[in-house]
Structures are given as structure tokens and as C-alpha cells.
Tab-separated table of C-alpha atoms in Angstrom:
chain	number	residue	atom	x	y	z
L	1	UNK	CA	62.867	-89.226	-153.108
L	2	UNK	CA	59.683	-90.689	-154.657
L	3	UNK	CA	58.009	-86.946	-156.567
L	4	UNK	CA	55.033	-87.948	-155.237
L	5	UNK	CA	55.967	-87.670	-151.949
L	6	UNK	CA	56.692	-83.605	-152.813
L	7	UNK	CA	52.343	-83.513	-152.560
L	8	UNK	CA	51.080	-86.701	-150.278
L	9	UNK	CA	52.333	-87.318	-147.013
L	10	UNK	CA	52.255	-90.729	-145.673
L	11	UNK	CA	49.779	-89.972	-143.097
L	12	UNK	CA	46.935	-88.647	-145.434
L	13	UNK	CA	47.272	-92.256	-146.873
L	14	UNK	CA	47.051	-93.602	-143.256
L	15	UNK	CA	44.364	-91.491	-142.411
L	16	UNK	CA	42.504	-91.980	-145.861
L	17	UNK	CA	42.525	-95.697	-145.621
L	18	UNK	CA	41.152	-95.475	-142.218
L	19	UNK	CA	38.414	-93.924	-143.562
L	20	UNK	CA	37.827	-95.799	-146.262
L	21	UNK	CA	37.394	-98.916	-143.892
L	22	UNK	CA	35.219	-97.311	-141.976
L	23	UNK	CA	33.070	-96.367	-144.955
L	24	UNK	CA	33.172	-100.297	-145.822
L	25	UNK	CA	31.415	-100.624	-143.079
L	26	UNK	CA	28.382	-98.899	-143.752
L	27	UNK	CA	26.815	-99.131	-147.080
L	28	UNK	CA	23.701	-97.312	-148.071
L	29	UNK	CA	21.215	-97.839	-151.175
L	30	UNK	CA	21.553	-94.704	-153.735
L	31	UNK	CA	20.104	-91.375	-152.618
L	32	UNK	CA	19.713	-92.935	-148.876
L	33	UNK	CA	23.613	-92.293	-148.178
L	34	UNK	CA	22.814	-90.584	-145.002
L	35	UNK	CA	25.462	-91.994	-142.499
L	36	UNK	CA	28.245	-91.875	-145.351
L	37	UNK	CA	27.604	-88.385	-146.067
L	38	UNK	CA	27.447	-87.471	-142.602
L	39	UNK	CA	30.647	-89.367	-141.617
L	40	UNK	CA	32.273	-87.822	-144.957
L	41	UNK	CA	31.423	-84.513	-143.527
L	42	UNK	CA	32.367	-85.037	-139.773
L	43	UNK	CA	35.935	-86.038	-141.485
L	44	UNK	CA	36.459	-83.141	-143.431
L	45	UNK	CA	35.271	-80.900	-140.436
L	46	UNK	CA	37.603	-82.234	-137.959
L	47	UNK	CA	40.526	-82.665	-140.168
L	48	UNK	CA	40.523	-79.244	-142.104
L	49	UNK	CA	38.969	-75.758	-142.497
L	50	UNK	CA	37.937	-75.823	-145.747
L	51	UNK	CA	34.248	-74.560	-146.158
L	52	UNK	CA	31.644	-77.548	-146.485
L	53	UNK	CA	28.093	-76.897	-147.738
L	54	UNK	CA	25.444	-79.700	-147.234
L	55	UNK	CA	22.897	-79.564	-149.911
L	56	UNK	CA	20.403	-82.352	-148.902
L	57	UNK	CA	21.187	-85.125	-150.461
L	58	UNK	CA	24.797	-84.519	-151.200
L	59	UNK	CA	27.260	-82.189	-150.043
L	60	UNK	CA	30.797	-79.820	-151.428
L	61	UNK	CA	33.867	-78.666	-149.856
L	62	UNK	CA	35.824	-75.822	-151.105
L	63	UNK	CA	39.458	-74.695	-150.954
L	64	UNK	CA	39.385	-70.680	-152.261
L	65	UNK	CA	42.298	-69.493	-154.088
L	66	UNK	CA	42.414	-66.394	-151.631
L	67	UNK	CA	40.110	-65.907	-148.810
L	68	UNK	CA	38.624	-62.779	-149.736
L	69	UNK	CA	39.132	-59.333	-151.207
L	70	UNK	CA	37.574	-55.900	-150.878
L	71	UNK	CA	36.470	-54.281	-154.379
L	72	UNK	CA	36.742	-50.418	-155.392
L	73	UNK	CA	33.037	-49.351	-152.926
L	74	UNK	CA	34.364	-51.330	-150.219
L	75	UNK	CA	32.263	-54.717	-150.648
L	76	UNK	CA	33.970	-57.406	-150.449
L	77	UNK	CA	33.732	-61.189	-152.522
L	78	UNK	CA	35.630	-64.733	-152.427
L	79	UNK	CA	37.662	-63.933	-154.978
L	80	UNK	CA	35.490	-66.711	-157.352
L	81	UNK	CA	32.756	-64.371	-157.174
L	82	UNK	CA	34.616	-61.506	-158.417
L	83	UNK	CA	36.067	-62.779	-161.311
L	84	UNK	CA	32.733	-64.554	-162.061
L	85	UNK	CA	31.400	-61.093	-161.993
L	86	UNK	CA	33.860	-58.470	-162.979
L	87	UNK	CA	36.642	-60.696	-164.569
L	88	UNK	CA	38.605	-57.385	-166.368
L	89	UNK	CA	39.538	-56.918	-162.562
L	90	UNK	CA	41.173	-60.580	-161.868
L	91	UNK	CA	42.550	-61.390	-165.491
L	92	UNK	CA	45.008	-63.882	-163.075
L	93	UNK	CA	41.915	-65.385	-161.815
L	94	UNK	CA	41.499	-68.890	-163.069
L	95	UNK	CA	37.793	-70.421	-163.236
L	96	UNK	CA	37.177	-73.368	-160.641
L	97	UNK	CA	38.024	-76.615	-160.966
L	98	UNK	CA	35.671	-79.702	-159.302
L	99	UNK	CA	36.406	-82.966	-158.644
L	100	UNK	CA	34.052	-85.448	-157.704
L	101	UNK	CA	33.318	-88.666	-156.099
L	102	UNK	CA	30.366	-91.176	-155.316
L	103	UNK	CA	29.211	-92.237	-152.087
L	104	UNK	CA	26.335	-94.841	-152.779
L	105	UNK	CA	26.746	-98.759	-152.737
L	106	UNK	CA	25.837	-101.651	-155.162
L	107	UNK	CA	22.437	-103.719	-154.316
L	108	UNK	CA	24.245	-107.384	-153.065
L	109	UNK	CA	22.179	-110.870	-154.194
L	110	UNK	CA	19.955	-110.284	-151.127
L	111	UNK	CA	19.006	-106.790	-151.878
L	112	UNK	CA	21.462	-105.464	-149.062
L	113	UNK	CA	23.693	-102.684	-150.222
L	114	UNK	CA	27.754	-103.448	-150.111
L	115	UNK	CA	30.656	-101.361	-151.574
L	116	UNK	CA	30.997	-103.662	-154.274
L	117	UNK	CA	32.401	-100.968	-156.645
L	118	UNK	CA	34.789	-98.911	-154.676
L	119	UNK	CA	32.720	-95.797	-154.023
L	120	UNK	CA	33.682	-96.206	-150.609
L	121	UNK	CA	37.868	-95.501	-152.350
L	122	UNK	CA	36.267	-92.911	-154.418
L	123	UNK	CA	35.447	-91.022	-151.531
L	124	UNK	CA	37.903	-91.142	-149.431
L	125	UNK	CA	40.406	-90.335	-152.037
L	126	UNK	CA	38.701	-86.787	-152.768
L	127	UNK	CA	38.846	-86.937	-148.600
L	128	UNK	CA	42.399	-87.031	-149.474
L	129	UNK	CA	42.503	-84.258	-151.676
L	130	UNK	CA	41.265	-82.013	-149.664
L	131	UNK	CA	43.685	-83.121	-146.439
L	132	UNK	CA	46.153	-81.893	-149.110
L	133	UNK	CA	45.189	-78.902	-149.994
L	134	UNK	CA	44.299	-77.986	-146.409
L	135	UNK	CA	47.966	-78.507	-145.776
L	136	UNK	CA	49.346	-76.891	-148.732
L	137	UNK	CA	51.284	-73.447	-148.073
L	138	UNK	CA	51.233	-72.118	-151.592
L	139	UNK	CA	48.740	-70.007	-152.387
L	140	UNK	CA	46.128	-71.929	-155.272
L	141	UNK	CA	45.284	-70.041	-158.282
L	142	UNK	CA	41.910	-71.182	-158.678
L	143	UNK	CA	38.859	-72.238	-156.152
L	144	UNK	CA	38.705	-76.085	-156.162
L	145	UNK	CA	35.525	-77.812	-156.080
L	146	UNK	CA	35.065	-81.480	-153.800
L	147	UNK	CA	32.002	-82.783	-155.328
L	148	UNK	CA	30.408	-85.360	-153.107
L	149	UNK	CA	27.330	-86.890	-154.989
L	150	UNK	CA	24.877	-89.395	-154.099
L	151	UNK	CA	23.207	-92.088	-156.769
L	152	UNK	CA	25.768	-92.775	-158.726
L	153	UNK	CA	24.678	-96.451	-159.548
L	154	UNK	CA	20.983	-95.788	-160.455
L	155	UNK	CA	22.193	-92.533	-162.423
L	156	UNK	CA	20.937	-90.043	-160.838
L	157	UNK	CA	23.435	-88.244	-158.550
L	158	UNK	CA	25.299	-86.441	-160.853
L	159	UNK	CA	22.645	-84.917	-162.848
L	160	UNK	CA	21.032	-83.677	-159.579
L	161	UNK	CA	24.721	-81.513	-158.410
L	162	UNK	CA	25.320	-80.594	-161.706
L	163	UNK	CA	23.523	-77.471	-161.319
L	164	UNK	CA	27.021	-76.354	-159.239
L	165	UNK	CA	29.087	-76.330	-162.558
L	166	UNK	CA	27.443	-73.267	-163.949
L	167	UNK	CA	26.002	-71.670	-160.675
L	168	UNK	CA	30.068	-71.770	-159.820
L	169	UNK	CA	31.284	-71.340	-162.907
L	170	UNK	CA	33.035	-73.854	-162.869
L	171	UNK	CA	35.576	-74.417	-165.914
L	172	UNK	CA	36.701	-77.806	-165.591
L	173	UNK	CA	35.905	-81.049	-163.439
L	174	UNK	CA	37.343	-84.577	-162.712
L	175	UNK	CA	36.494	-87.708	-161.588
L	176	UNK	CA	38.077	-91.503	-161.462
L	177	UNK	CA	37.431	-95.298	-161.185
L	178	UNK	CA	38.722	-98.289	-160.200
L	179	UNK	CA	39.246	-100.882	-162.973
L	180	UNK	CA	39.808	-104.025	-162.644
L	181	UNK	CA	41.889	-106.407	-164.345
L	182	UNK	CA	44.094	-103.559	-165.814
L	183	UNK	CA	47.978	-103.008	-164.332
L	184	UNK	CA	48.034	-102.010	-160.467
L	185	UNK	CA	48.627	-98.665	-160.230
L	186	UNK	CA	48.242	-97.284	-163.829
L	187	UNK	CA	46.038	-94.905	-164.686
L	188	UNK	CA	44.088	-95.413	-167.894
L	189	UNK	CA	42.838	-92.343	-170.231
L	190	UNK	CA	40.949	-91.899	-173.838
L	191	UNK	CA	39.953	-89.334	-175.958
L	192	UNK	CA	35.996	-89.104	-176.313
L	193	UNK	CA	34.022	-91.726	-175.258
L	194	UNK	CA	35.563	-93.100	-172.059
L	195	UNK	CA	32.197	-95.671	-170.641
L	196	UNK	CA	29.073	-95.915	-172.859
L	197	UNK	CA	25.565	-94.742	-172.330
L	198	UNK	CA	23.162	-96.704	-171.227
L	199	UNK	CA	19.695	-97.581	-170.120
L	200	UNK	CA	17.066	-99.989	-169.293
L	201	UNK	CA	14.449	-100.797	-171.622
L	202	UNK	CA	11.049	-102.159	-170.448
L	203	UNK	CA	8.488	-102.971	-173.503
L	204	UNK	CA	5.588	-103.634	-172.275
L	205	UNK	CA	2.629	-105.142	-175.285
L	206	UNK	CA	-0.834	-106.077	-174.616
L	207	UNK	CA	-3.456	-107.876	-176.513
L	208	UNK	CA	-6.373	-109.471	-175.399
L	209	UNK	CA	-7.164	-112.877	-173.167
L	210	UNK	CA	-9.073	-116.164	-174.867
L	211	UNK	CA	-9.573	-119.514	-174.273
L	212	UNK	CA	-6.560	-121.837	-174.759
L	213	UNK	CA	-8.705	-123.688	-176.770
L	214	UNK	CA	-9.443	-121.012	-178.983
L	215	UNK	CA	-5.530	-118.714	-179.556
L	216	UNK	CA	-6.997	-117.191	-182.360
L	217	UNK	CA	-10.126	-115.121	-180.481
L	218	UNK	CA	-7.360	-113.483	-178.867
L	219	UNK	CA	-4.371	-111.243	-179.407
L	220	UNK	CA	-0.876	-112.793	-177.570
L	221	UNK	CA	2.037	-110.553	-177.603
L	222	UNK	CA	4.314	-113.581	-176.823
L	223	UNK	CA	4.812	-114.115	-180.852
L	224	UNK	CA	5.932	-110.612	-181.617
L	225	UNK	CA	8.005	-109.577	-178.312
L	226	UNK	CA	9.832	-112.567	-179.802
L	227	UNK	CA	10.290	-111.799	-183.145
L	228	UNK	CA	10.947	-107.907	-181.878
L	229	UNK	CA	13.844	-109.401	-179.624
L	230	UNK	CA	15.368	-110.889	-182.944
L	231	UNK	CA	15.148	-107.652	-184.839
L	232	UNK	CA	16.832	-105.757	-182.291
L	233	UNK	CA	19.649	-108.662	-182.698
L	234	UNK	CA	20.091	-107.993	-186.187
L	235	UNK	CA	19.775	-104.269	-185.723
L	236	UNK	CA	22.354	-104.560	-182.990
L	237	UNK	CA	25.083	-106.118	-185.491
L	238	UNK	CA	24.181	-103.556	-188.529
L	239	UNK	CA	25.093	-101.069	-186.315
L	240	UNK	CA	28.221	-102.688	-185.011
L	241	UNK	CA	29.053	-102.642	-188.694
L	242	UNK	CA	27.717	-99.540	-189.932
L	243	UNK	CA	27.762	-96.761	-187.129
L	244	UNK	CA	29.905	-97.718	-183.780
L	245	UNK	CA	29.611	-100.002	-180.625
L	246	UNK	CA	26.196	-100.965	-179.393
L	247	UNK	CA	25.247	-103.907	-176.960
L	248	UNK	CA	21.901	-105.291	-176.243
L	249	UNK	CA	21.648	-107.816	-173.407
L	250	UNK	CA	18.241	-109.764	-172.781
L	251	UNK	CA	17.439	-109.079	-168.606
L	252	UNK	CA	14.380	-110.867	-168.887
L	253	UNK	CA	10.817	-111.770	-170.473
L	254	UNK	CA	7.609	-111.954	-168.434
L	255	UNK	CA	4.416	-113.334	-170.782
L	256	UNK	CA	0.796	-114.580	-169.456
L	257	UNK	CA	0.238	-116.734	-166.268
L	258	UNK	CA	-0.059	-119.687	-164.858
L	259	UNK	CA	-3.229	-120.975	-165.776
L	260	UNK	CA	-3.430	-123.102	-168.801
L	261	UNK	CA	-6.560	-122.447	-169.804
L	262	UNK	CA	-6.106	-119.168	-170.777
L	263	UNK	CA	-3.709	-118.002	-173.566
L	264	UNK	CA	-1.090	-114.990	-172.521
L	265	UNK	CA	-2.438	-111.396	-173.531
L	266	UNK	CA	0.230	-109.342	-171.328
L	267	UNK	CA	4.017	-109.619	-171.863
L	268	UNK	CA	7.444	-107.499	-171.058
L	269	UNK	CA	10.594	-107.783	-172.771
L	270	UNK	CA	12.862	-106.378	-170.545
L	271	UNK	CA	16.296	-105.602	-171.619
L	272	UNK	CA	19.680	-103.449	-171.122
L	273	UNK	CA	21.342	-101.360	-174.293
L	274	UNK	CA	24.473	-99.390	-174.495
L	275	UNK	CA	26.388	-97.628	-177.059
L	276	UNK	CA	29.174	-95.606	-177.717
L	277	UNK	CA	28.738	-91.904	-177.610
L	278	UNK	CA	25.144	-90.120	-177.000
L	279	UNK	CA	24.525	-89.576	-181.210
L	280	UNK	CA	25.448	-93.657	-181.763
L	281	UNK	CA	23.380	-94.620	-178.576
L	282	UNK	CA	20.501	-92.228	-179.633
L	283	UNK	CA	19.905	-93.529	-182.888
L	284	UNK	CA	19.976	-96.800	-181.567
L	285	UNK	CA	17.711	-96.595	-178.798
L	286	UNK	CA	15.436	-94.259	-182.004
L	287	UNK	CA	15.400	-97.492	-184.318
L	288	UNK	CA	14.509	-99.598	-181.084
L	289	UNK	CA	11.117	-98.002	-180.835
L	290	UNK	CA	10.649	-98.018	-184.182
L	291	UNK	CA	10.738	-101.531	-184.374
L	292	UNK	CA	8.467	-101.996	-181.609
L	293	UNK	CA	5.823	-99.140	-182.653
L	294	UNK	CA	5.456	-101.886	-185.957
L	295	UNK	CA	5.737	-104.534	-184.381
L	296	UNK	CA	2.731	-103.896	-182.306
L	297	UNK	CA	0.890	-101.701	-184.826
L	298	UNK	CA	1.198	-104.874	-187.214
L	299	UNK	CA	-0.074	-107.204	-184.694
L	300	UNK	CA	-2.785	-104.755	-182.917
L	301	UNK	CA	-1.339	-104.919	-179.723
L	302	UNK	CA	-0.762	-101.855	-176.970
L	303	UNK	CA	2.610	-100.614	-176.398
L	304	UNK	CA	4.456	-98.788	-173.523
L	305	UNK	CA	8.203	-98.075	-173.509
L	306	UNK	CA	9.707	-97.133	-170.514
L	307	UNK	CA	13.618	-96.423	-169.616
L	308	UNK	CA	14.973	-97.361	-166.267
L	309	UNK	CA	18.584	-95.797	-164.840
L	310	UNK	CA	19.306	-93.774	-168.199
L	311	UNK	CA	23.141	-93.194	-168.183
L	312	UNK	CA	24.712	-90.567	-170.457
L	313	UNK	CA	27.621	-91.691	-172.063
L	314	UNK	CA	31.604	-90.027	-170.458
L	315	UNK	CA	32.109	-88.083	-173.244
L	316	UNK	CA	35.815	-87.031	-172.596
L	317	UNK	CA	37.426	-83.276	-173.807
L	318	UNK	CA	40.958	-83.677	-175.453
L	319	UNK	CA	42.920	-80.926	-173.613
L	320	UNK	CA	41.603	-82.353	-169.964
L	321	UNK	CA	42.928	-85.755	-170.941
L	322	UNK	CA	46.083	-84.306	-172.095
L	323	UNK	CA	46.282	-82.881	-168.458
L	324	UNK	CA	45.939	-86.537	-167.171
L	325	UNK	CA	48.436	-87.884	-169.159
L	326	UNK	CA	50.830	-84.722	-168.414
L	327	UNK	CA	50.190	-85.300	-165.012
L	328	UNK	CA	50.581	-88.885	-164.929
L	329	UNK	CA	53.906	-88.575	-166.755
L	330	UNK	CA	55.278	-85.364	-163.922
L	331	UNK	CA	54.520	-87.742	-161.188
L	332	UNK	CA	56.093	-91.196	-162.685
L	333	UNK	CA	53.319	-92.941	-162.585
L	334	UNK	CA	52.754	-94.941	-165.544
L	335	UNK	CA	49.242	-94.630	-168.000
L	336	UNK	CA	48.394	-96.274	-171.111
L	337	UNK	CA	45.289	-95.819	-173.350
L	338	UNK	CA	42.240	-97.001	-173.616
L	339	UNK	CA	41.376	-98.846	-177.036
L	340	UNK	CA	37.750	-98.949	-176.936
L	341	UNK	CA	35.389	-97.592	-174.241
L	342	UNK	CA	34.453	-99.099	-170.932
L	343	UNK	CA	31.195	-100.849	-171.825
L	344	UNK	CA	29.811	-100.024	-168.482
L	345	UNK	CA	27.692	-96.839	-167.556
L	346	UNK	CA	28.852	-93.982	-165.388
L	347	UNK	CA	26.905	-90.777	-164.852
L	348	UNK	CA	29.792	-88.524	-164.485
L	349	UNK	CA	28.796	-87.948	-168.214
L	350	UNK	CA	26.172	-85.346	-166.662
L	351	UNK	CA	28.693	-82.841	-165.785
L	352	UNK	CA	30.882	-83.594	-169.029
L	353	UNK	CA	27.334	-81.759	-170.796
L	354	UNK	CA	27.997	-78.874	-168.430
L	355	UNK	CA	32.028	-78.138	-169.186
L	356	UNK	CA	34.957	-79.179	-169.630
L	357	UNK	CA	36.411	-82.341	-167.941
L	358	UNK	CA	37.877	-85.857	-167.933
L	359	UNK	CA	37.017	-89.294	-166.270
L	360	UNK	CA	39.988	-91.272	-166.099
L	361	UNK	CA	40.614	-95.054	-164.439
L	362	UNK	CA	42.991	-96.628	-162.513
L	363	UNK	CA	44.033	-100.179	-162.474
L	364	UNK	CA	43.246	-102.582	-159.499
L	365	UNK	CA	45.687	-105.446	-161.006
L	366	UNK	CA	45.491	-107.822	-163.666
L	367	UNK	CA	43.559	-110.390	-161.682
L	368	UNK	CA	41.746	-108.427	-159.264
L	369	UNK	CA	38.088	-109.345	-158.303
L	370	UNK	CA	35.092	-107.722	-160.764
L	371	UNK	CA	33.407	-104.851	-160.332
L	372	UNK	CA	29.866	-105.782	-158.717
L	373	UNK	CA	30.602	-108.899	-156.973
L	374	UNK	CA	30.851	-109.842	-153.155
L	375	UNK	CA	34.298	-110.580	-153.649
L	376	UNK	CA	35.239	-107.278	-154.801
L	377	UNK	CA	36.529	-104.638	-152.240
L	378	UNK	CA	38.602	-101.199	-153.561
L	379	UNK	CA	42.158	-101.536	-153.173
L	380	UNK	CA	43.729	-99.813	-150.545
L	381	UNK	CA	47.268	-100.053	-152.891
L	382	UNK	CA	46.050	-96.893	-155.282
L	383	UNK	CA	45.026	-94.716	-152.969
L	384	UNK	CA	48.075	-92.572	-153.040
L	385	UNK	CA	47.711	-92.865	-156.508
L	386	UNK	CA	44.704	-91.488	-156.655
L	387	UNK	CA	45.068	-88.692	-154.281
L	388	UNK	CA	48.290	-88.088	-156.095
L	389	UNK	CA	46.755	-87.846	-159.439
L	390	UNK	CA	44.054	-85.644	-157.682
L	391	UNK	CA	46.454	-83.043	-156.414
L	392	UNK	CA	48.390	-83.154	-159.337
L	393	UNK	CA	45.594	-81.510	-161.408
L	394	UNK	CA	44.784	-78.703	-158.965
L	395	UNK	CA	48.003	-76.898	-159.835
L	396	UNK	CA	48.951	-76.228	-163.562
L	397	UNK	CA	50.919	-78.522	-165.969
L	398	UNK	CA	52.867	-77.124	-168.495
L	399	UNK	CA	55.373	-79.219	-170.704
L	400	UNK	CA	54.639	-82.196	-168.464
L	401	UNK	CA	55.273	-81.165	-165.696
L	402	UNK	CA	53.021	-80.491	-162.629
């Protein structure tokens, strides 16, 4: 028999996928996920008993270890609480463990939102989790945590739950994506950096109007947001060289207007940067302003900076990889590692600031549709994988073994 099957039955995947299409059906722009939470929730309600808690915007389900106990003047705690508390009395007590998923879709070409990145998987899979521990008959050693956050795609989910980790104490927390063009099936793991930070960059310089006739009575920002976009090129490739991975990419430039007698005195460069690791990526984004504050000083123009959807980078801990791969390896499903970091942004990084964790991926197959595009839709072939990976982590691993 497949080991897997020892912690997923067949009809959690049925059930799961189910879901999933159902969640397909509904996308919802970031922090407006009201009908996916609520259908998340209804699931989880019919389906099992553990304890759901809606916090607004986003909601958690919990599995306690024990239900409760009664301490020495007769109060009586979740068992969490008392070790949180008193931990001398429950030195078996493990701290939590969280897992999390996203529940918000990708803006389509026409501004209408569509699971275009697998959120809708995400979510059912920790659906799946909890199916499984509803039905599992041994007793858990530690509370586990179902995160269900909103936002994920402008940034802003996780850092608005993270608050849970230490109001929990929570010890160590989870979380997975889809990846395609990578092996069908295998789940992919690094040490450190796992996706890059990011943000959006919006530098805004203004001068003053003139006639076209007359460029000179004026001050035009067009000349130096140009040259500044050049600098940042040759910053970008020092520090390629010198200090790690960085990536700029030009989103757009908006100068003057159209009437042609009258020379530009507004302009934005707009662009994306990303780097790898939060020192690398801050020093980058530091030498970025720098370059603009002269730029404008030298031509006597204002400046404003603003970031849009600032993304920490997934800063992975060793020993929670190490779980992953240990996990992977007990359940025969097949891993390999990451050489470099996932270029793109995810803001599970929040709660890697807040303890310790891992973000891992899992491959949708070699030729699989991108991530973002109306052709892409999460594959309903890793689910067990997922879930299995999932489960696998709530119990302990020891020599490989789960």
C-alpha cells in the first residue's frame, strides 16, 4: 500500500477537489474575499468539529492537542494555554504549529479577479488538513493552527494575522505553492531565501511648466527620470556582482501632456525591484533613493517616493526545511532543491519575522501554464500531495521518518 494512504483517504481528495472547483468559481479581489471565506468556513463547519474563529477579514481553525484540563485551584485551560502559561507543568507540551493558506484571486486583463495562481488549491488543501486531523484517532501532541488569510497578492494578508503567532505562541508555521514548470508532484525546498522581496517603486519629480518655445525658462524632469532609470541599471548589475540577486523591471513612465506648446514639468518613473534576502533588498532599495534624492537635488526638481505592495522576502529556517525534506522522504514523495530563489514575491515572509517556519513549493509539471495567466488553473493532480505533505508535518519526524 501507497504510505500515504496510512494519513489521506481517498475521499478527503474527492471532497477537497470539490471544493476547490467550487472556489474556482468565485473569485474575489484581495481583502474583499467575503464569499470564499464564508464558503471556506461553512466547509469546515459541516465537515468537522474543530473550533473556527472568524476574525473579520480572515478566519482560523484549530485542532487542540487535548480538549481541556483542570489545573491545581480547579480552573481549567486548553491545554495551549497552560503550557503558554505555566510550562514547568506540561514539559510534554509542544508549542503550536500553523499552517496557512491564501484565499484572494489575481486581477485578470479586464480588472476582473480569477484564480490565476492557485489560491483557490491553497485553500482547499489546508481544508484538507483539517478533514484529516478531524478524523485522526491519535491523540496530537501539539495545537495546530489553519491559518486562512486574505491579501495575499497585494501583500497585505499575512502581515495583518500575524499577530496570531505570538498571541498563540505559536512555535513554528508552514505554508506552500504551486510552481510551475517544475516536476509534477515534487516538492521543492531551500535553505534561506526561498522568493525575493519586493516592491513597487513610484518616483514622482516635478519642475516647472514653460513655453515649448522657450525649454530653458522651465525645469523638465523628463531628462533626469531618464538618466536616473540608467543609473539604477548600472546599480542593478554592480550589485548582481558585488552583493546578491537584484532585479529592476521598468512598469512604466508618465511625463507632461498632450499639448505641444507646453514643455513637460511633471513625470513618474514607475518601476518594480526585487532582491534576495531583506539586508540585499534593503540596501538596494537605500542606494535607489539615493540616486534619486541627487538626481533631483542636481536638477532642482521636487521628489516623492512612494512604495506600492511591499513584499518581505521568505526567509526560510534550516531545521523547518529539514522537516520538509524528512517528510518528503517518509512519505516517498520525491523533492529536489532549489538553486536560486523564486524571483517572485510572497508575503508568507511576514510570519517567517515572527518564528520559526518554512515555505516550500510543489511542482505543477514541466510544461504547465504560468502563474498569472488566464490559462493557468491549480492542478487538481497535487492535491493529495499537498494535504499529504501537510499532515505529515503535524506529527513529529525523527530519522526521516514521519
Amino acid at each position: 500500500m501507497d504510505k500515504r494512504e496510512q494519513y489521506i483517504d481517498k475521499q478527503i481528495i474527492e471532497q477537497i477537489m470539490e471544493l476547490r472547483k467550487q472556489l474556482h468559481r468565485i473569485p474575489e479581489h484581495s481583502m474583499q474575499e467575503v464569499k470564499t471565506k464564508q464558503l471556506l468556513m461553512d466547509f469546515l463547519k459541516s465537515h468537522t468539529a474543530l473550533e473556527i474563529v472568524d476574525c473579520g477579514a480572515w478566519f482560523y481553525a484549530v485542532k487542540r492537542a487535548y480538549d481541556r484540563v483542570t489545573t491545581e485551584n480547579d480552573k481549567t485551560f486548553h491545554v495551549s494555554e497552560v503550557a503558554a502559561e505555566i510550562p514547568e507543568q506540561m514539559t510534554e507540551y509542544k508549542p503550536p504549529i500553523a499552517f496557512r493558506a491564501d484565499m484572494d484571486a489575481v486581477c485578470g486583463k479586464d480588472g476582473k479577479p480569477g484564480h490565476f495562481c492557485g489560491h483557490d488549491g491553497h485553500s482547499s488543501v489546508l481544508c484538507g488538513l483539517g478533514l484529516y486531523l478531524d478524523s485522526r484517532k491519535d491523540p496530537l501532541t501539539q495545537d495546530v493552527y489553519l491559518i486562512f488569510q486574505p491579501a495575499e497578492e497585494i501583500g497585505k494578508g499575512a502581515e495583518l494575522c500575524r499577530s496570531l503567532i505570538k498571541e498563540k505562541h505559536i512555535g513554528e508555521i508552514y505554508g506552500f505553492h504551486n510552481i510551475p514548470g517544475k516536476l509534477l508532484g515534487t516538492v521543492l525546498v531551500k535553505d534561506g531565501t526561498f522568493a525575493c522581496a519586493s516592491t513597487g517603486l513610484e518616483i514622482h519629480m516635478t519642475g516647472t511648466p514653460s513655453h515649448a518655445a522657450y525649454p530653458e525658462a522651465g525645469r523638465n524632469p523628463g531628462y533626469a527620470l531618464a538618466g536616473l532609470l540608467l543609473q539604477i541599471e548600472e546599480l542593478t548589475e554592480q550589485f548582481n556582482e558585488t552583493k546578491g540577486f537584484v532585479r529592476m523591471t521598468l512598469i512604466g513612465m508618465e511625463l507632461g501632456s498632450e499639448n505641444y506648446g507646453v514643455a513637460a514639468s511633471d513625470g513618474y518613473l514607475r518601476l518594480t525591484v526585487r532582491g534576495e534576502g531583506e539586508q540585499v533588498f534593503h540596501d538596494y532599495l537605500a542606494e535607489i533613493r539615493k540616486l534619486a534624492e541627487v538626481m533631483a537635488q542636481k536638477e532642482a526638481l521636487e521628489l516623492s517616493i512612494k512604495e506600492i505592495e511591499r513584499f518581505p522576502s521568505t526567509d526560510n529556517h534550516a531545521e523547518q526545511v529539514q522537516k520538509i525534506r524528512a517528510c518528503a522522504a517518509s512519505q516517498q514523495i520525491p523533492y529536489m532543491e532549489l538553486p536560486e530563489p523564486m524571483r517572485w514575491s510572497e508575503d508568507f515572509g511576514w510570519y517567517l519575522q515572527e518564528t520559526k517556519g518554512a515555505f516550500f513549493g510543489i511542482g505543477d509539471g514541466e510544461d504547465y501554464a504560468q502563474l498569472h495567466t488566464e490559462h493557468f488553473e491549480f492542478p487538481d493532480a497535487i492535491l493529495e500531495t499537498a494535504v499529504t505533505m501537510f499532515a505529515g508535518l503535524c506529527v513529529d519526524i525523527k530519522e526521516g521518518e514521519c
